[in-house]
Every structure is written in structure tokens, then in C-alpha cells.
Coordinates of C-alpha atoms and ligand atoms in Angstrom, one line a residue:
M39 CA 104.5 113.8 91.8
P40 CA 103.4 111.9 94.6
L41 CA 99.8 112.3 95.2
S42 CA 98.9 116.1 97.3
N43 CA 97.5 115.9 100.8
A44 CA 94.3 117.5 99.1
E45 CA 93.9 114.5 96.7
I46 CA 94.6 112.1 100.1
A47 CA 92.0 113.7 101.8
R48 CA 89.4 113.4 99.1
L49 CA 89.8 109.4 98.9
V50 CA 88.4 109.1 102.3
E51 CA 85.1 109.9 103.6
D52 CA 83.7 109.3 107.2
R53 CA 81.2 106.6 105.2
R54 CA 82.5 105.5 102.1
V55 CA 86.0 105.1 100.6
H56 CA 87.1 105.6 97.2
K57 CA 88.2 102.7 95.3
R58 CA 91.7 104.0 94.3
V59 CA 93.0 103.1 97.5
Y60 CA 92.5 99.4 96.8
I61 CA 94.0 99.4 93.0
D62 CA 95.8 102.5 92.7
P63 CA 100.0 102.1 92.3
E64 CA 100.3 105.4 94.0
V65 CA 98.3 105.1 96.8
F66 CA 100.1 101.8 97.8
E67 CA 103.6 103.3 97.4
L68 CA 102.3 105.9 99.9
E69 CA 100.6 103.7 102.2
M70 CA 104.0 101.9 102.7
E71 CA 106.0 104.8 103.2
R72 CA 103.6 106.7 105.4
I73 CA 101.4 103.9 107.5
W74 CA 103.7 101.1 107.2
G75 CA 106.6 103.4 107.4
Q76 CA 105.0 105.2 111.1
A77 CA 102.7 102.6 112.7
W78 CA 104.4 99.9 114.9
I79 CA 104.7 96.8 112.5
Y80 CA 104.6 93.4 114.6
I81 CA 107.9 91.6 114.3
G82 CA 107.9 88.3 116.2
H83 CA 107.6 86.8 119.0
E84 CA 110.4 86.6 121.6
S85 CA 110.3 82.8 122.0
Q86 CA 111.5 82.8 118.4
V87 CA 114.6 83.8 119.5
P88 CA 115.4 82.2 123.0
K89 CA 119.2 81.7 122.9
A90 CA 121.8 84.3 122.1
G91 CA 122.5 85.0 118.6
D92 CA 119.2 83.6 117.7
Y93 CA 117.5 85.5 114.9
F94 CA 114.5 86.0 112.8
T95 CA 114.2 87.8 109.6
T96 CA 110.8 89.8 108.0
N97 CA 110.5 93.2 106.1
I98 CA 109.0 96.0 108.0
N99 CA 106.8 96.8 104.7
H100 CA 107.1 95.6 101.2
K101 CA 110.8 96.2 101.4
V102 CA 112.6 97.3 104.4
P103 CA 114.2 93.7 105.3
V104 CA 114.9 93.8 109.2
V105 CA 116.4 91.1 111.3
M106 CA 115.4 90.8 115.1
V107 CA 117.8 89.3 117.1
R108 CA 118.8 88.4 120.5
D109 CA 122.3 89.4 122.1
K110 CA 124.6 87.7 124.5
H111 CA 123.1 89.9 127.9
G112 CA 119.5 88.6 126.7
A113 CA 118.2 91.9 124.9
V114 CA 115.8 91.5 121.8
H115 CA 117.1 94.0 119.1
V116 CA 115.8 94.8 116.0
L117 CA 118.4 96.1 113.2
H118 CA 118.0 97.2 109.9
N119 CA 119.1 93.9 107.5
R120 CA 121.3 96.2 106.0
C121 CA 125.3 96.3 106.1
G122 CA 127.1 98.8 107.0
H123 CA 129.6 98.4 104.6
K124 CA 128.3 98.6 101.4
G125 CA 124.7 97.9 101.8
A126 CA 124.2 94.0 101.3
K127 CA 121.2 92.4 102.9
L128 CA 123.1 90.5 105.7
V129 CA 121.2 87.7 107.1
E130 CA 119.2 85.6 104.3
Q131 CA 117.9 83.1 106.1
R132 CA 114.3 83.3 107.7
S133 CA 115.6 82.1 111.1
G134 CA 118.8 80.4 112.8
N135 CA 121.7 81.0 115.1
A136 CA 124.0 83.5 114.1
R137 CA 127.0 82.0 116.9
G138 CA 129.1 84.9 117.6
A139 CA 128.7 87.6 114.8
F140 CA 126.7 88.2 111.6
R141 CA 129.0 88.0 108.7
C142 CA 128.6 89.7 105.4
A143 CA 128.6 87.1 102.9
Y144 CA 130.3 90.1 100.2
H145 CA 133.6 91.3 102.0
G146 CA 133.3 89.6 105.2
W147 CA 132.5 92.5 107.6
T148 CA 131.1 90.9 110.6
F149 CA 128.8 92.6 113.3
Q150 CA 127.8 91.9 116.8
H151 CA 124.3 90.8 117.7
D152 CA 123.2 94.6 118.8
G153 CA 124.4 96.1 115.2
Q154 CA 127.8 97.3 116.3
V155 CA 130.7 96.5 113.4
L156 CA 133.0 94.3 114.8
K157 CA 135.9 93.2 112.6
I158 CA 136.6 94.3 109.1
P159 CA 139.3 92.3 106.6
N160 CA 142.7 94.0 105.5
E161 CA 141.5 96.9 107.8
T162 CA 145.3 98.7 106.9
G163 CA 143.8 99.8 103.6
Y164 CA 141.6 102.4 105.2
D165 CA 145.1 103.7 107.4
N166 CA 145.1 108.0 106.7
T167 CA 141.8 107.7 104.2
G168 CA 139.8 109.8 106.8
F169 CA 137.6 106.5 107.7
D170 CA 136.8 105.9 111.3
L171 CA 135.4 102.2 111.6
K172 CA 134.4 103.7 115.2
D173 CA 131.8 105.7 113.7
S174 CA 128.2 104.5 114.3
C175 CA 127.6 104.8 110.8
N176 CA 129.2 101.4 110.0
N177 CA 127.3 99.6 111.9
M178 CA 123.9 97.7 111.7
Q179 CA 121.7 100.2 112.1
K180 CA 118.6 99.6 114.7
V181 CA 115.2 100.7 113.6
A182 CA 113.7 104.2 114.9
Q183 CA 112.2 102.2 117.8
S184 CA 111.4 98.6 118.6
A185 CA 110.1 97.5 121.9
S186 CA 108.5 94.2 123.3
Y187 CA 104.6 93.6 125.1
R188 CA 104.5 90.5 126.8
G189 CA 106.7 88.9 124.4
F190 CA 105.0 90.3 121.3
V191 CA 108.1 92.4 119.9
F192 CA 107.3 95.3 117.2
A193 CA 109.2 98.0 115.6
T194 CA 108.5 101.3 113.6
L195 CA 110.5 103.3 111.4
S196 CA 109.1 106.4 113.1
S197 CA 111.0 108.5 116.0
D198 CA 107.7 110.5 116.6
A199 CA 105.5 107.4 116.9
P200 CA 104.2 107.2 120.9
D201 CA 105.7 104.5 122.8
L202 CA 104.6 101.1 121.9
E203 CA 101.3 100.8 125.1
T204 CA 100.1 103.9 124.3
W205 CA 100.1 103.3 120.9
M206 CA 98.1 100.0 121.5
G207 CA 95.8 101.9 124.1
G208 CA 92.6 99.6 125.3
A209 CA 93.5 97.1 122.6
K210 CA 96.3 96.3 124.9
D211 CA 93.7 94.3 127.0
C212 CA 93.5 91.7 124.3
F213 CA 97.1 90.4 125.0
D214 CA 97.1 90.6 128.6
N215 CA 94.2 88.1 128.0
L216 CA 95.6 86.0 125.8
C217 CA 98.9 85.4 127.9
D218 CA 96.9 85.4 131.0
R219 CA 95.2 82.1 129.3
S220 CA 98.2 80.6 130.3
P221 CA 98.5 79.4 134.0
E222 CA 102.2 81.1 133.6
G223 CA 101.0 84.1 132.5
E224 CA 103.5 83.4 129.2
V225 CA 102.8 82.0 125.7
E226 CA 105.5 80.6 123.5
V227 CA 105.3 80.1 119.6
A228 CA 104.8 75.9 118.4
G229 CA 103.4 74.1 115.7
G230 CA 104.9 75.9 112.7
V231 CA 103.4 78.5 110.7
L232 CA 100.8 78.6 107.9
R233 CA 102.3 80.9 105.2
Y234 CA 100.3 82.3 101.8
E235 CA 100.3 85.1 99.0
H236 CA 97.3 86.8 98.4
D237 CA 96.6 87.9 95.1
C238 CA 94.8 91.2 96.2
N239 CA 95.3 94.2 98.2
W240 CA 96.0 93.9 102.0
K241 CA 93.0 96.0 103.4
Y242 CA 90.9 93.1 102.2
I243 CA 91.6 91.0 105.0
I244 CA 92.2 93.2 108.0
E245 CA 88.5 94.8 106.8
N246 CA 87.1 91.2 106.8
L247 CA 88.1 90.3 110.1
N248 CA 85.4 91.9 112.2
D249 CA 83.1 91.9 109.1
T250 CA 80.1 90.1 110.5
M251 CA 77.9 90.9 108.1
H252 CA 79.7 88.4 105.7
P253 CA 80.1 84.8 107.6
M254 CA 76.6 83.7 107.5
V255 CA 76.7 83.9 103.7
V256 CA 80.1 83.4 102.3
H257 CA 80.8 80.3 104.7
Q258 CA 77.1 79.1 104.4
S259 CA 78.0 75.9 102.6
V260 CA 81.1 74.7 104.9
V261 CA 78.6 75.5 108.1
Q262 CA 76.0 73.2 106.4
A263 CA 78.5 70.4 105.3
A264 CA 79.3 70.7 108.7
Q265 CA 76.1 70.3 110.2
D266 CA 75.7 67.1 108.0
Y267 CA 78.3 65.8 108.8
I268 CA 77.8 66.0 112.7
D269 CA 74.2 64.6 112.2
T270 CA 75.2 61.0 110.8
L271 CA 77.9 60.9 114.0
P272 CA 77.0 58.0 116.5
E273 CA 76.4 59.2 120.0
E274 CA 80.4 58.0 120.8
A275 CA 82.0 59.9 118.6
V276 CA 82.5 62.8 121.0
K277 CA 86.0 63.8 119.8
Q278 CA 84.7 64.3 115.8
R279 CA 81.7 66.5 117.1
S280 CA 83.8 68.4 118.9
E281 CA 85.8 69.3 115.9
A282 CA 83.2 69.6 113.7
E283 CA 81.7 72.2 115.9
I284 CA 84.7 74.8 115.6
I285 CA 82.8 75.6 112.3
L286 CA 79.6 75.9 113.4
P287 CA 79.3 79.3 114.9
F288 CA 80.6 80.8 111.0
G289 CA 77.0 80.1 110.3
G290 CA 75.9 82.4 113.5
S291 CA 72.5 84.9 112.9
Y292 CA 72.6 88.4 112.2
E293 CA 71.2 88.9 115.9
N294 CA 73.9 86.7 117.2
M295 CA 77.0 88.5 115.6
E296 CA 74.6 92.6 116.6
H297 CA 75.1 91.1 120.2
M298 CA 78.9 90.9 120.3
G299 CA 79.8 94.4 119.8
I300 CA 82.8 96.1 118.5
T301 CA 84.7 98.2 119.6
G302 CA 87.4 100.6 118.1
F303 CA 90.3 102.5 119.4
K304 CA 92.8 105.7 117.9
Y305 CA 95.5 104.2 115.4
G306 CA 92.8 101.9 113.9
H307 CA 92.9 99.3 116.1
H308 CA 89.7 97.0 117.0
Y309 CA 88.0 94.3 118.5
D310 CA 84.9 92.4 118.4
G311 CA 83.1 90.4 121.0
G312 CA 84.0 91.2 124.7
K313 CA 81.2 89.4 127.1
T314 CA 80.5 87.0 124.2
S315 CA 82.2 86.0 120.9
I316 CA 81.7 83.2 118.4
H317 CA 84.4 81.3 120.8
A318 CA 82.5 81.8 124.0
D319 CA 81.1 78.2 123.8
Y320 CA 84.0 76.3 123.6
S321 CA 84.1 73.8 126.1
V322 CA 86.8 74.0 128.8
D323 CA 89.4 71.2 129.1
P324 CA 89.0 70.0 132.8
E325 CA 93.2 69.2 133.4
Y326 CA 93.6 73.0 132.1
H327 CA 90.7 74.4 134.4
K328 CA 92.3 72.7 137.4
R329 CA 96.0 74.3 136.3
M330 CA 94.2 77.7 135.8
V331 CA 92.5 77.9 138.6
A332 CA 95.2 76.3 140.8
A333 CA 97.3 79.4 139.5
Y334 CA 94.6 82.4 139.7
G335 CA 92.1 80.9 142.2
E336 CA 88.1 80.7 140.6
E337 CA 87.2 84.2 140.5
R338 CA 90.4 85.5 138.4
T339 CA 89.9 82.3 136.4
K340 CA 86.5 82.8 135.6
E341 CA 87.4 86.6 135.0
I342 CA 89.7 85.5 131.9
Y343 CA 87.6 83.2 130.2
S344 CA 84.9 85.7 129.9
F345 CA 86.6 88.3 128.1
N346 CA 86.0 86.9 125.0
T347 CA 87.2 88.6 122.0
H348 CA 86.5 86.9 118.2
N349 CA 89.4 89.1 116.6
T350 CA 91.5 92.2 117.7
L351 CA 93.4 94.1 115.1
Y352 CA 96.3 96.0 115.9
Y353 CA 96.7 98.2 112.5
P354 CA 97.8 97.5 110.2
S355 CA 99.9 94.6 110.7
L356 CA 98.5 92.2 113.2
T357 CA 95.4 90.4 113.9
I358 CA 95.4 88.0 117.1
K359 CA 92.9 85.8 118.4
T360 CA 92.4 85.3 122.0
A361 CA 90.7 82.7 122.8
V362 CA 92.3 80.5 120.3
Q363 CA 96.0 81.4 120.7
N364 CA 96.8 82.4 117.3
I365 CA 98.1 85.3 115.6
R366 CA 97.7 86.4 111.7
V367 CA 100.9 88.8 110.5
V368 CA 100.4 90.7 107.2
R369 CA 102.5 92.2 104.9
P370 CA 101.7 94.2 101.7
V371 CA 103.8 92.8 98.6
A372 CA 102.3 95.1 96.0
V373 CA 98.9 96.9 95.3
D374 CA 97.6 93.3 94.5
K375 CA 99.3 91.3 96.3
F376 CA 100.0 90.6 100.1
V377 CA 101.2 87.4 102.4
V378 CA 99.3 86.2 105.5
E379 CA 101.3 84.3 108.2
T380 CA 99.4 82.4 110.6
W381 CA 101.7 81.1 113.7
S382 CA 100.1 79.3 117.1
F383 CA 101.2 79.5 120.6
R384 CA 101.6 77.0 123.5
L385 CA 100.0 78.3 126.3
K386 CA 102.9 77.8 128.9
G387 CA 101.9 75.4 131.8
A388 CA 98.4 74.4 130.2
P389 CA 98.2 70.8 129.0
D390 CA 99.0 69.6 125.7
T391 CA 95.2 69.5 124.3
M392 CA 95.3 72.9 124.5
L393 CA 97.8 73.3 121.5
Q394 CA 96.4 70.7 119.7
R395 CA 93.1 72.5 119.6
T396 CA 95.1 75.7 118.4
L397 CA 96.3 74.0 115.5
L398 CA 92.9 72.1 114.7
Y399 CA 91.7 75.7 114.7
S400 CA 94.6 76.9 112.5
R401 CA 93.9 73.9 110.0
L402 CA 90.4 74.2 109.9
I403 CA 89.9 77.8 109.6
N404 CA 93.1 79.5 108.0
S405 CA 95.0 76.9 106.3
V406 CA 94.7 76.2 102.5
G407 CA 93.1 73.2 103.1
S408 CA 90.6 75.0 105.6
M409 CA 87.0 75.1 104.2
V410 CA 86.5 78.8 105.9
G411 CA 90.0 80.8 104.8
P412 CA 89.6 80.1 101.0
D413 CA 85.7 81.3 101.3
D414 CA 86.8 84.5 102.2
L415 CA 89.8 84.8 99.7
E416 CA 87.5 84.3 96.7
C417 CA 85.7 86.8 97.7
Y418 CA 88.7 89.5 98.3
R419 CA 89.7 88.2 94.8
R420 CA 85.8 89.4 93.5
V421 CA 86.4 92.9 95.1
Q422 CA 89.6 93.3 93.6
D423 CA 88.5 92.7 90.0
G424 CA 84.9 94.2 90.6
L425 CA 86.1 97.7 91.9
H426 CA 88.4 98.3 88.5
S427 CA 84.6 98.9 87.0
D428 CA 84.2 102.4 86.2
A429 CA 80.5 101.8 87.9
S430 CA 81.3 103.5 90.6
E431 CA 84.0 105.1 92.6
W432 CA 82.9 104.2 96.1
V433 CA 82.5 101.9 98.3
E434 CA 80.4 102.4 101.2
M435 CA 80.8 101.7 104.8
Y436 CA 77.5 103.1 106.1
R437 CA 76.4 100.8 108.5
Q438 CA 75.1 101.8 111.7
F439 CA 76.7 105.4 111.0
G440 CA 76.0 107.6 113.7
R441 CA 74.9 105.1 116.1
D442 CA 78.0 104.5 118.0
E443 CA 78.8 105.1 121.2
D444 CA 81.9 107.7 122.3
L445 CA 83.6 106.4 125.6
G446 CA 86.3 108.4 125.6
D447 CA 89.3 106.2 125.3
R448 CA 87.2 104.3 122.5
V449 CA 83.9 103.7 120.6
R450 CA 81.6 101.1 120.9
G451 CA 79.3 100.0 118.4
G452 CA 76.7 97.5 117.0
G453 CA 78.2 93.9 116.1
T454 CA 77.3 94.0 112.4
S455 CA 78.1 98.0 112.1
D456 CA 80.9 99.3 110.1
L457 CA 82.4 100.8 113.2
D458 CA 85.5 98.7 112.2
M459 CA 86.0 99.9 108.8
R460 CA 85.2 103.4 109.7
T461 CA 87.6 103.3 112.7
E462 CA 90.5 101.8 109.9
Y463 CA 89.8 104.5 107.4
A464 CA 90.0 107.3 109.9
A465 CA 93.3 105.8 111.1
W466 CA 94.2 105.3 107.6
R467 CA 93.7 109.5 106.6
D468 CA 95.4 110.4 109.7
Y469 CA 99.0 108.4 108.9
M470 CA 98.5 109.6 105.2
L471 CA 97.9 113.2 106.1
Q472 CA 101.2 112.6 107.9
E473 CA 98.8 113.8 111.5
A474 CA 98.9 110.6 112.9
F475 CA 101.1 111.4 115.5
S476 CA 100.9 115.2 115.8
Ligands
FES9 S1 128.6 94.4 101.8 FE1 128.7 93.5 103.0 S2 131.2 93.2 103.7 FE2 130.7 94.9 101.9
FE2_10 FE1 85.2 84.8 106.5

């Protein structure tokens, strides 16, 4: 018996959430169907499939395999990665080029890049059987909806979901800012991917994202170590100093974090920062600045730099850092396991130093060799363990409740508030009760 709506509704209140949402496999299965099976989920970037026949595979939730592929007319499709014959997963590799067509490894049916069945072997065996090869049920099926915003491709298994831009709402501004930081207004994937499996529930990473009450505690030791290192550097060690300084904002004070503010949107999206963020003080590369001004003019360039968000969440699957040009893609695996991938982007038309800075940031903050990301992971694991205790059934999200400012299409709150978590759980509840798109 699946959980009833009344049982689901009892798991999330406006200021606290029941521990079952993190540790109960039944809740997890329902999340896969009702959140990950309805929301727009990030698939990949168009630059990962530049030529006809290029493909990239992923799962849309913990199970459903999909493939993003470019056809000969340049269109990008997101197809169910399932053979139209007896259902075999068609594309096994993570990425590659399926020259003329996809060919199933089992009985050799072939499919065009838009999913349409092309040829089947020994076709006469179907004569006079009522089988109709032209019936679209024999194709690789398209997902219910897919769309791209400035090159970022999303898909949803729900035909009721509103269009992608409506679903993103005001959080769309962050994609615009990320791309506008390129003198050509476009970005492309570069520099490989960091991929890690974490032994805990998928929601911890998105709850941690804009949890600004943790950095000065969890990351205190690495910030201190970075500062101690900087103090040993001679005056002329400019490069080493600027690299180590990337870590220092993670020790920002409560006042600084509060000042950033958090903005929440419908469907669970949110960002912190805006006017200022922990990335606001990064110095601008002079060559990059010159190219930006040549492309946009002084005023617009200043405006682009001054939109300083830290992390933006497109609930539930994608987080982006506009000022750093990297993204993290989340995929649940089980109630106590998820995968996170960090992808970096090149700002087209910018000097190579900008990409090197992005890659350096990813290594320093998000990689397994980083001193920052593993601090967070250790805490997720501790929460996962701790919640198995029956000492209390609830996890609180009270901070600054009642002080949020409703601006119509968005809600603004203090940077150290739990507005981010409350925003996520309002969406969690809507999706799980199947009321999100009604
Ligand atoms: S399952 Fe793909 S050709 Fe038979
Ligand atoms: Fe952290």
C-alpha cells in the first residue's frame, strides 16, 4: 500500500519536517515518481552533443534511462533509452556518436536520431501477423516534454508540467547571468566532470546549498589552514595567494551571510546573494574585462558583474554558480545514496584564464581532493546516521519564520533564514500530493 495523501501531508509542516522524508524507502520511491517523475529535470548541455548523432545518456530519476541526442537537422531530442522492440536499453555508453542511427545490441533494430524506427532484420517474419512497423509504439519514445534554455537541456516525464521558462520563474535570471558573463553570450562544457557517489539521502546536498549557518562552523579548519598558508607567502607569490583566497569566504561571518539574503520561488527554486555574495570580491581579469566591455559596453558589463548570486537551486536536480561557471547535477540512487556531478563551463570569447579559474574552483571546493566539499559530506552522513535515533521525529526549519517578504513572484528573506529549506518543502509537499501543476 503506497502512503496515503493524508500520511504524506503529515510529514511536512510549515516549520518542521518529519525524519521519515530522509530515511524511509517508501517515501523515497514515491519521491521518484511524484517529484522526479513530474518536475523538469536537468539532462545536459547542448555543447555536449555538438554534431549530428552525438549523444549523452543519463537517468531522469533513480531508474528511468534517457538519451539526449542531436539529429541531422540540428534539433536536440531527449528520448527514453529503451528499444522499441523488446525494451532493451539501447545506448549503453555515457556519450559518443551514433553515426547514421542507433542500433540495438539485442536483435539489431535501428532507430533514427529522433527516435523513429528505421529498419528491422528479417522483416518478412511479421507478414500477415497484424504487426505494423509504422506504428509509433515501435519507436524510441520521446519523453513527455523536453526544452532547452540558453543551451541547458531539461526534460520532464509529465505532460502537465508548465513550459520550462514558466517553471523556472524568476530563477531564470541566474541562467541569463551565467551566459551573459560570456562576451558572446554563450557557454560550453569544458574540462571534464567530477562524479561522486554519496552514502546519504539526495536532499541533504540541496538543503546544504544555501544553508549559511554552517560554513563558519564546518569549514572553519580549512579556512584557518588557508589563512595560515597565505601568511607564510612572500609578497611576490600573487598567484598562490589568489588561489588560496578562494577558500576564505567560506569562513564568512553570520553578518555577511545574513546580508546576502535568500530569494525563494514557486516549485522549490531559490538562490542566495544577488547584490552581493561570497563571490563578489573576485578580482576581474583585465583581458576578460576588456572583452566584456567591447561586447556589452561599460554600463551593461557592470550590471552583469553586479548580479552576484552564490548558489541557485532548480529544484530538485540542478544547482548552478553563475559567477564561477560551474554546476552540480544531482541524481538519487536509493534512500541513502545519491550521485553528484560537477560540470564546468567555458565562457565563449573569454580568455582561457577564466576557464582555469573555474576548474581551480571546482577542484578546491567540489572535488574529492578538496578541503571544503568533504566537510559537507561528513555532515550529511552524520545527519543520515543521527536521524535513525527515535529521540525526536522532527527536523526543524524555524529560523526567521514569519519574517519573509512576499514580493508576488518571489519571497525574500534573511541570508541566514531557513527560507531556502521552507521553499523546498513547500514544493515537496505540492509534488508529493500531486498538486504542483493543478
Ligand atoms: S530488444 Fe532491441 S532489437 Fe530486440
Ligand atoms: Fe559547506
